[in-house]
Amino acid sequence: MNMLRKEDIATFNSQLPIFPTVSIIVPVYNAEKNVDTLITSLLNLDYPKELLEIILVDNNSNDRTKEVIRRYPVTLLEETRIQSSYAARNKGIKNAKHEILAFTDSDCMVTPQWVREGVTTLISKSADLAGGRVAFIYSKQKTAAELYDSITNLHTESSIERMNAATTANLLVKSFLFEHIGLFPDSVTSGGDIQWTSRAAKAGFILAHAPEAIVYHPTRRLKELLKKDFRVGTGLLGVFVNTKKPLPGIVFSLAKLFFPRRLSSLRKAARERGVIDADEKIFRLWCISYACNISRILGILSSVGSIYRKRNKIPSNLILKNNTLL
């Protein structure tokens, strides 16, 4: 990693125009149901159109995602070598032409002021990267799982305050950072954004919160929530290692997974996120919390097993069935 001097950063900042150019990068995988909504919202941004480029990177979709994308005036790239959203983002980064790189996800919908408010935060706070707010869209049923998702996930302000890190669901970065920090880790399926932004902050770059740079994310149902927590679990050890979390902190974080969140903790989180009807389903939220923890533990065990197989060179096509390797 090349260290950048403060005067180099100041020079870059001073050269930014009032409206710097922005490349928007979105990885997509089997997103035919959502990508229409995403692209339409991106094309309705209130930022000067001549200063924007929109790059979508397909990661081996086997539905009509690419066909849908080709209907719109956007750039479509493909990442076929590595199956990882971070590899897809890296492909976009390598092909981006502009001064600011903005990231969101294929199932999100951005607000018209998203880029403008994010850029304003970068300039006004002399920041090098900014995490925006993720608001949630509920289904008509507004299930307990959806409430839990909106209470506990994608809380950018909290992530910045607690970990000095942010997610690519809503992130703007000055492009030069990737030259000095490197690209996202592409061998992981979850947590690569937390690893990268934490590394940037530890290198001395300023991460700011952009509360008015808003994207909307649909809440997850229970099955989706459990799959997400399993995926997070597979990347958790990598996050601990790459953020250099102290061993006592790692032990404490892992130990907490064996217990559901306290009811008081869930109520507090709901108040902080403005979820006013959580009390009505608090016991169900508590049960979902425990189920998500178990799913995350299973993800960790899966990653440990993967590391073990790689170190012992056990072929990936061997599976255990009835206590017998096949």
mmCIF file of N, CA and C in Angstrom, residues 194-286:
data_model
loop_
_atom_site.group_PDB
_atom_site.id
_atom_site.type_symbol
_atom_site.label_atom_id
_atom_site.label_comp_id
_atom_site.label_asym_id
_atom_site.label_seq_id
_atom_site.Cartn_x
_atom_site.Cartn_y
_atom_site.Cartn_z
ATOM 1 N N ILE A 194 -16.422 -3.542 4.359
ATOM 2 C CA ILE A 194 -16.028 -3.167 5.718
ATOM 3 C C ILE A 194 -14.509 -3.248 5.859
ATOM 4 N N GLN A 195 -13.918 -4.307 5.312
ATOM 5 C CA GLN A 195 -12.464 -4.450 5.365
ATOM 6 C C GLN A 195 -11.780 -3.268 4.679
ATOM 7 N N TRP A 196 -12.249 -2.943 3.465
ATOM 8 C CA TRP A 196 -11.569 -1.922 2.667
ATOM 9 C C TRP A 196 -11.718 -0.534 3.289
ATOM 10 N N THR A 197 -12.926 -0.160 3.689
ATOM 11 C CA THR A 197 -13.125 1.182 4.256
ATOM 12 C C THR A 197 -12.409 1.326 5.592
ATOM 13 N N SER A 198 -12.370 0.247 6.375
ATOM 14 C CA SER A 198 -11.629 0.282 7.635
ATOM 15 C C SER A 198 -10.141 0.475 7.373
ATOM 16 N N ARG A 199 -9.632 -0.200 6.351
ATOM 17 C CA ARG A 199 -8.216 -0.064 5.997
ATOM 18 C C ARG A 199 -7.911 1.355 5.534
ATOM 19 N N ALA A 200 -8.814 1.938 4.763
ATOM 20 C CA ALA A 200 -8.619 3.315 4.303
ATOM 21 C C ALA A 200 -8.593 4.288 5.474
ATOM 22 N N ALA A 201 -9.518 4.108 6.419
ATOM 23 C CA ALA A 201 -9.565 4.994 7.586
ATOM 24 C C ALA A 201 -8.303 4.854 8.428
ATOM 25 N N LYS A 202 -7.811 3.622 8.587
ATOM 26 C CA LYS A 202 -6.599 3.406 9.382
ATOM 27 C C LYS A 202 -5.363 3.977 8.688
ATOM 28 N N ALA A 203 -5.436 4.114 7.365
ATOM 29 C CA ALA A 203 -4.322 4.714 6.621
ATOM 30 C C ALA A 203 -4.338 6.239 6.688
ATOM 31 N N GLY A 204 -5.339 6.805 7.369
ATOM 32 C CA GLY A 204 -5.388 8.253 7.558
ATOM 33 C C GLY A 204 -6.381 8.988 6.689
ATOM 34 N N PHE A 205 -7.118 8.264 5.852
ATOM 35 C CA PHE A 205 -8.120 8.912 5.016
ATOM 36 C C PHE A 205 -9.401 9.140 5.817
ATOM 37 N N ILE A 206 -10.105 10.213 5.502
ATOM 38 C CA ILE A 206 -11.257 10.639 6.309
ATOM 39 C C ILE A 206 -12.552 10.052 5.754
ATOM 40 N N LEU A 207 -13.253 9.308 6.620
ATOM 41 C CA LEU A 207 -14.556 8.738 6.289
ATOM 42 C C LEU A 207 -15.639 9.547 6.990
ATOM 43 N N ALA A 208 -16.563 10.105 6.220
ATOM 44 C CA ALA A 208 -17.627 10.949 6.779
ATOM 45 C C ALA A 208 -18.990 10.306 6.547
ATOM 46 N N HIS A 209 -19.946 10.729 7.353
ATOM 47 C CA HIS A 209 -21.330 10.287 7.178
ATOM 48 C C HIS A 209 -22.078 11.325 6.349
ATOM 49 N N ALA A 210 -22.828 10.864 5.353
ATOM 50 C CA ALA A 210 -23.610 11.755 4.485
ATOM 51 C C ALA A 210 -25.089 11.424 4.662
ATOM 52 N N PRO A 211 -25.737 11.965 5.693
ATOM 53 C CA PRO A 211 -27.111 11.561 6.028
ATOM 54 C C PRO A 211 -28.151 11.905 4.970
ATOM 55 N N GLU A 212 -27.868 12.902 4.117
ATOM 56 C CA GLU A 212 -28.839 13.290 3.092
ATOM 57 C C GLU A 212 -28.610 12.581 1.759
ATOM 58 N N ALA A 213 -27.528 11.804 1.669
ATOM 59 C CA ALA A 213 -27.290 10.982 0.475
ATOM 60 C C ALA A 213 -27.972 9.644 0.724
ATOM 61 N N ILE A 214 -29.202 9.511 0.258
ATOM 62 C CA ILE A 214 -30.065 8.406 0.688
ATOM 63 C C ILE A 214 -30.325 7.425 -0.458
ATOM 64 N N VAL A 215 -30.236 6.140 -0.133
ATOM 65 C CA VAL A 215 -30.724 5.100 -1.040
ATOM 66 C C VAL A 215 -31.746 4.260 -0.279
ATOM 67 N N TYR A 216 -32.674 3.678 -1.017
ATOM 68 C CA TYR A 216 -33.697 2.817 -0.418
ATOM 69 C C TYR A 216 -33.381 1.354 -0.714
ATOM 70 N N HIS A 217 -33.530 0.534 0.307
ATOM 71 C CA HIS A 217 -33.241 -0.897 0.193
ATOM 72 C C HIS A 217 -34.463 -1.689 0.651
ATOM 73 N N PRO A 218 -34.919 -2.674 -0.118
ATOM 74 C CA PRO A 218 -36.063 -3.481 0.341
ATOM 75 C C PRO A 218 -35.670 -4.339 1.535
ATOM 76 N N THR A 219 -36.567 -4.449 2.504
ATOM 77 C CA THR A 219 -36.284 -5.298 3.655
ATOM 78 C C THR A 219 -36.326 -6.769 3.243
ATOM 79 N N ARG A 220 -35.604 -7.588 3.982
ATOM 80 C CA ARG A 220 -35.516 -9.013 3.682
ATOM 81 C C ARG A 220 -36.548 -9.812 4.470
ATOM 82 N N ARG A 221 -37.064 -10.861 3.839
ATOM 83 C CA ARG A 221 -37.888 -11.842 4.551
ATOM 84 C C ARG A 221 -36.953 -12.770 5.338
ATOM 85 N N LEU A 222 -37.539 -13.648 6.147
ATOM 86 C CA LEU A 222 -36.733 -14.464 7.062
ATOM 87 C C LEU A 222 -35.707 -15.320 6.327
ATOM 88 N N LYS A 223 -36.127 -16.002 5.252
ATOM 89 C CA LYS A 223 -35.197 -16.859 4.521
ATOM 90 C C LYS A 223 -34.028 -16.051 3.969
ATOM 91 N N GLU A 224 -34.321 -14.885 3.409
ATOM 92 C CA GLU A 224 -33.273 -14.020 2.870
ATOM 93 C C GLU A 224 -32.361 -13.519 3.981
ATOM 94 N N LEU A 225 -32.953 -13.232 5.134
ATOM 95 C CA LEU A 225 -32.194 -12.726 6.273
ATOM 96 C C LEU A 225 -31.211 -13.779 6.777
ATOM 97 N N LEU A 226 -31.670 -15.031 6.872
ATOM 98 C CA LEU A 226 -30.802 -16.112 7.338
ATOM 99 C C LEU A 226 -29.679 -16.378 6.336
ATOM 100 N N LYS A 227 -29.994 -16.334 5.040
ATOM 101 C CA LYS A 227 -28.962 -16.512 4.018
ATOM 102 C C LYS A 227 -27.930 -15.401 4.094
ATOM 103 N N LYS A 228 -28.409 -14.178 4.332
ATOM 104 C CA LYS A 228 -27.506 -13.039 4.441
ATOM 105 C C LYS A 228 -26.576 -13.195 5.638
ATOM 106 N N ASP A 229 -27.124 -13.635 6.795
ATOM 107 C CA ASP A 229 -26.285 -13.789 7.979
ATOM 108 C C ASP A 229 -25.296 -14.933 7.824
ATOM 109 N N PHE A 230 -25.682 -15.987 7.128
ATOM 110 C CA PHE A 230 -24.729 -17.059 6.832
ATOM 111 C C PHE A 230 -23.575 -16.506 6.002
ATOM 112 N N ARG A 231 -23.913 -15.714 4.982
ATOM 113 C CA ARG A 231 -22.892 -15.123 4.118
ATOM 114 C C ARG A 231 -21.979 -14.189 4.907
ATOM 115 N N VAL A 232 -22.576 -13.392 5.807
ATOM 116 C CA VAL A 232 -21.774 -12.508 6.662
ATOM 117 C C VAL A 232 -20.825 -13.333 7.522
ATOM 118 N N GLY A 233 -21.330 -14.459 8.043
ATOM 119 C CA GLY A 233 -20.492 -15.322 8.870
ATOM 120 C C GLY A 233 -19.282 -15.844 8.122
ATOM 121 N N THR A 234 -19.452 -16.169 6.836
ATOM 122 C CA THR A 234 -18.323 -16.685 6.056
ATOM 123 C C THR A 234 -17.223 -15.646 5.887
ATOM 124 N N GLY A 235 -17.582 -14.372 5.972
ATOM 125 C CA GLY A 235 -16.573 -13.319 5.801
ATOM 126 C C GLY A 235 -16.094 -12.698 7.091
ATOM 127 N N LEU A 236 -16.646 -13.167 8.237
ATOM 128 C CA LEU A 236 -16.385 -12.487 9.502
ATOM 129 C C LEU A 236 -14.940 -12.624 9.957
ATOM 130 N N LEU A 237 -14.358 -13.819 9.809
ATOM 131 C CA LEU A 237 -12.972 -14.007 10.231
ATOM 132 C C LEU A 237 -12.037 -13.117 9.416
ATOM 133 N N GLY A 238 -12.334 -12.982 8.128
ATOM 134 C CA GLY A 238 -11.529 -12.100 7.285
ATOM 135 C C GLY A 238 -11.611 -10.654 7.725
ATOM 136 N N VAL A 239 -12.809 -10.218 8.134
ATOM 137 C CA VAL A 239 -12.969 -8.856 8.651
ATOM 138 C C VAL A 239 -12.136 -8.670 9.907
ATOM 139 N N PHE A 240 -12.176 -9.648 10.820
ATOM 140 C CA PHE A 240 -11.405 -9.556 12.058
ATOM 141 C C PHE A 240 -9.910 -9.434 11.760
ATOM 142 N N VAL A 241 -9.426 -10.267 10.832
ATOM 143 C CA VAL A 241 -7.997 -10.273 10.510
ATOM 144 C C VAL A 241 -7.584 -8.979 9.829
ATOM 145 N N ASN A 242 -8.344 -8.563 8.830
ATOM 146 C CA ASN A 242 -7.957 -7.396 8.043
ATOM 147 C C ASN A 242 -8.139 -6.080 8.782
ATOM 148 N N THR A 243 -9.044 -6.040 9.760
ATOM 149 C CA THR A 243 -9.196 -4.829 10.573
ATOM 150 C C THR A 243 -8.322 -4.881 11.814
ATOM 151 N N LYS A 244 -7.549 -5.996 11.955
ATOM 152 C CA LYS A 244 -6.622 -6.178 13.088
ATOM 153 C C LYS A 244 -7.333 -6.021 14.430
ATOM 154 N N LYS A 245 -8.484 -6.649 14.524
ATOM 155 C CA LYS A 245 -9.251 -6.630 15.769
ATOM 156 C C LYS A 245 -8.477 -7.403 16.830
ATOM 157 N N PRO A 246 -8.310 -6.855 18.038
ATOM 158 C CA PRO A 246 -7.573 -7.549 19.103
ATOM 159 C C PRO A 246 -8.235 -8.882 19.446
ATOM 160 N N LEU A 247 -7.425 -9.850 19.872
ATOM 161 C CA LEU A 247 -7.944 -11.183 20.174
ATOM 162 C C LEU A 247 -9.072 -11.171 21.206
ATOM 163 N N PRO A 248 -8.949 -10.409 22.319
ATOM 164 C CA PRO A 248 -10.074 -10.383 23.270
ATOM 165 C C PRO A 248 -11.368 -9.881 22.625
ATOM 166 N N GLY A 249 -11.235 -8.912 21.714
ATOM 167 C CA GLY A 249 -12.410 -8.398 21.013
ATOM 168 C C GLY A 249 -13.033 -9.443 20.102
ATOM 169 N N ILE A 250 -12.177 -10.249 19.445
ATOM 170 C CA ILE A 250 -12.677 -11.319 18.578
ATOM 171 C C ILE A 250 -13.433 -12.360 19.400
ATOM 172 N N VAL A 251 -12.821 -12.757 20.532
ATOM 173 C CA VAL A 251 -13.453 -13.757 21.403
ATOM 174 C C VAL A 251 -14.803 -13.245 21.903
ATOM 175 N N PHE A 252 -14.843 -11.970 22.292
ATOM 176 C CA PHE A 252 -16.087 -11.390 22.800
ATOM 177 C C PHE A 252 -17.153 -11.350 21.707
ATOM 178 N N SER A 253 -16.750 -10.937 20.499
ATOM 179 C CA SER A 253 -17.703 -10.858 19.382
ATOM 180 C C SER A 253 -18.271 -12.229 19.036
ATOM 181 N N LEU A 254 -17.414 -13.254 19.044
ATOM 182 C CA LEU A 254 -17.881 -14.604 18.733
ATOM 183 C C LEU A 254 -18.767 -15.155 19.846
ATOM 184 N N ALA A 255 -18.389 -14.874 21.096
ATOM 185 C CA ALA A 255 -19.179 -15.369 22.228
ATOM 186 C C ALA A 255 -20.590 -14.784 22.208
ATOM 187 N N LYS A 256 -20.709 -13.514 21.795
ATOM 188 C CA LYS A 256 -22.023 -12.866 21.772
ATOM 189 C C LYS A 256 -22.996 -13.560 20.827
ATOM 190 N N LEU A 257 -22.445 -14.228 19.802
ATOM 191 C CA LEU A 257 -23.310 -14.882 18.827
ATOM 192 C C LEU A 257 -24.091 -16.054 19.422
ATOM 193 N N PHE A 258 -23.628 -16.583 20.547
ATOM 194 C CA PHE A 258 -24.309 -17.728 21.149
ATOM 195 C C PHE A 258 -25.512 -17.308 21.990
ATOM 196 N N PHE A 259 -25.756 -16.007 22.033
ATOM 197 C CA PHE A 259 -26.882 -15.512 22.819
ATOM 198 C C PHE A 259 -27.695 -14.533 21.972
ATOM 199 N N PRO A 260 -29.018 -14.570 22.075
ATOM 200 C CA PRO A 260 -29.835 -13.580 21.351
ATOM 201 C C PRO A 260 -29.662 -12.198 21.961
ATOM 202 N N ARG A 261 -29.985 -11.182 21.201
ATOM 203 C CA ARG A 261 -29.902 -9.818 21.725
ATOM 204 C C ARG A 261 -30.909 -9.620 22.846
ATOM 205 N N ARG A 262 -30.531 -8.800 23.813
ATOM 206 C CA ARG A 262 -31.460 -8.482 24.896
ATOM 207 C C ARG A 262 -32.643 -7.698 24.348
ATOM 208 N N LEU A 263 -33.795 -7.876 24.965
ATOM 209 C CA LEU A 263 -34.987 -7.151 24.528
ATOM 210 C C LEU A 263 -34.766 -5.649 24.607
ATOM 211 N N SER A 264 -34.072 -5.199 25.659
ATOM 212 C CA SER A 264 -33.806 -3.764 25.812
ATOM 213 C C SER A 264 -32.922 -3.257 24.682
ATOM 214 N N SER A 265 -31.981 -4.093 24.231
ATOM 215 C CA SER A 265 -31.094 -3.715 23.122
ATOM 216 C C SER A 265 -31.879 -3.585 21.824
ATOM 217 N N LEU A 266 -32.809 -4.513 21.598
ATOM 218 C CA LEU A 266 -33.638 -4.447 20.393
ATOM 219 C C LEU A 266 -34.529 -3.212 20.408
ATOM 220 N N ARG A 267 -35.107 -2.913 21.576
ATOM 221 C CA ARG A 267 -35.971 -1.730 21.680
ATOM 222 C C ARG A 267 -35.168 -0.452 21.425
ATOM 223 N N LYS A 268 -33.955 -0.393 21.977
ATOM 224 C CA LYS A 268 -33.111 0.789 21.781
ATOM 225 C C LYS A 268 -32.748 0.954 20.306
ATOM 226 N N ALA A 269 -32.365 -0.153 19.660
ATOM 227 C CA ALA A 269 -32.017 -0.100 18.237
ATOM 228 C C ALA A 269 -33.206 0.345 17.401
ATOM 229 N N ALA A 270 -34.400 -0.128 17.762
ATOM 230 C CA ALA A 270 -35.611 0.264 17.030
ATOM 231 C C ALA A 270 -35.863 1.757 17.161
ATOM 232 N N ARG A 271 -35.685 2.289 18.362
ATOM 233 C CA ARG A 271 -35.876 3.738 18.564
ATOM 234 C C ARG A 271 -34.873 4.535 17.744
ATOM 235 N N GLU A 272 -33.620 4.085 17.733
ATOM 236 C CA GLU A 272 -32.577 4.799 16.993
ATOM 237 C C GLU A 272 -32.852 4.799 15.497
ATOM 238 N N ARG A 273 -33.473 3.744 14.986
ATOM 239 C CA ARG A 273 -33.778 3.659 13.557
ATOM 240 C C ARG A 273 -35.157 4.199 13.222
ATOM 241 N N GLY A 274 -35.890 4.667 14.246
ATOM 242 C CA GLY A 274 -37.212 5.236 14.000
ATOM 243 C C GLY A 274 -38.272 4.212 13.668
ATOM 244 N N VAL A 275 -38.080 2.960 14.096
ATOM 245 C CA VAL A 275 -39.070 1.901 13.868
ATOM 246 C C VAL A 275 -40.027 1.903 15.051
ATOM 247 N N ILE A 276 -41.222 2.418 14.848
ATOM 248 C CA ILE A 276 -42.109 2.712 15.971
ATOM 249 C C ILE A 276 -42.968 1.524 16.402
ATOM 250 N N ASP A 277 -43.120 0.498 15.542
ATOM 251 C CA ASP A 277 -44.012 -0.603 15.889
ATOM 252 C C ASP A 277 -43.272 -1.883 16.271
ATOM 253 N N ALA A 278 -42.010 -1.757 16.696
ATOM 254 C CA ALA A 278 -41.230 -2.940 17.057
ATOM 255 C C ALA A 278 -41.750 -3.615 18.315
ATOM 256 N N ASP A 279 -42.265 -2.835 19.270
ATOM 257 C CA ASP A 279 -42.733 -3.410 20.533
ATOM 258 C C ASP A 279 -43.833 -4.445 20.328
ATOM 259 N N GLU A 280 -44.636 -4.253 19.287
ATOM 260 C CA GLU A 280 -45.743 -5.182 19.036
ATOM 261 C C GLU A 280 -45.247 -6.587 18.678
ATOM 262 N N LYS A 281 -44.025 -6.665 18.155
ATOM 263 C CA LYS A 281 -43.487 -7.954 17.710
ATOM 264 C C LYS A 281 -42.152 -8.253 18.386
ATOM 265 N N ILE A 282 -41.947 -7.737 19.592
ATOM 266 C CA ILE A 282 -40.633 -7.797 20.217
ATOM 267 C C ILE A 282 -40.179 -9.232 20.475
ATOM 268 N N PHE A 283 -41.093 -10.135 20.875
ATOM 269 C CA PHE A 283 -40.673 -11.517 21.132
ATOM 270 C C PHE A 283 -40.257 -12.202 19.838
ATOM 271 N N ARG A 284 -41.003 -11.947 18.757
ATOM 272 C CA ARG A 284 -40.619 -12.521 17.468
ATOM 273 C C ARG A 284 -39.280 -11.957 16.992
ATOM 274 N N LEU A 285 -39.045 -10.675 17.244
ATOM 275 C CA LEU A 285 -37.753 -10.081 16.902
ATOM 276 C C LEU A 285 -36.631 -10.768 17.669
ATOM 277 N N TRP A 286 -36.894 -11.063 18.946
ATOM 278 C CA TRP A 286 -35.904 -11.738 19.786
ATOM 279 C C TRP A 286 -35.583 -13.123 19.228
#
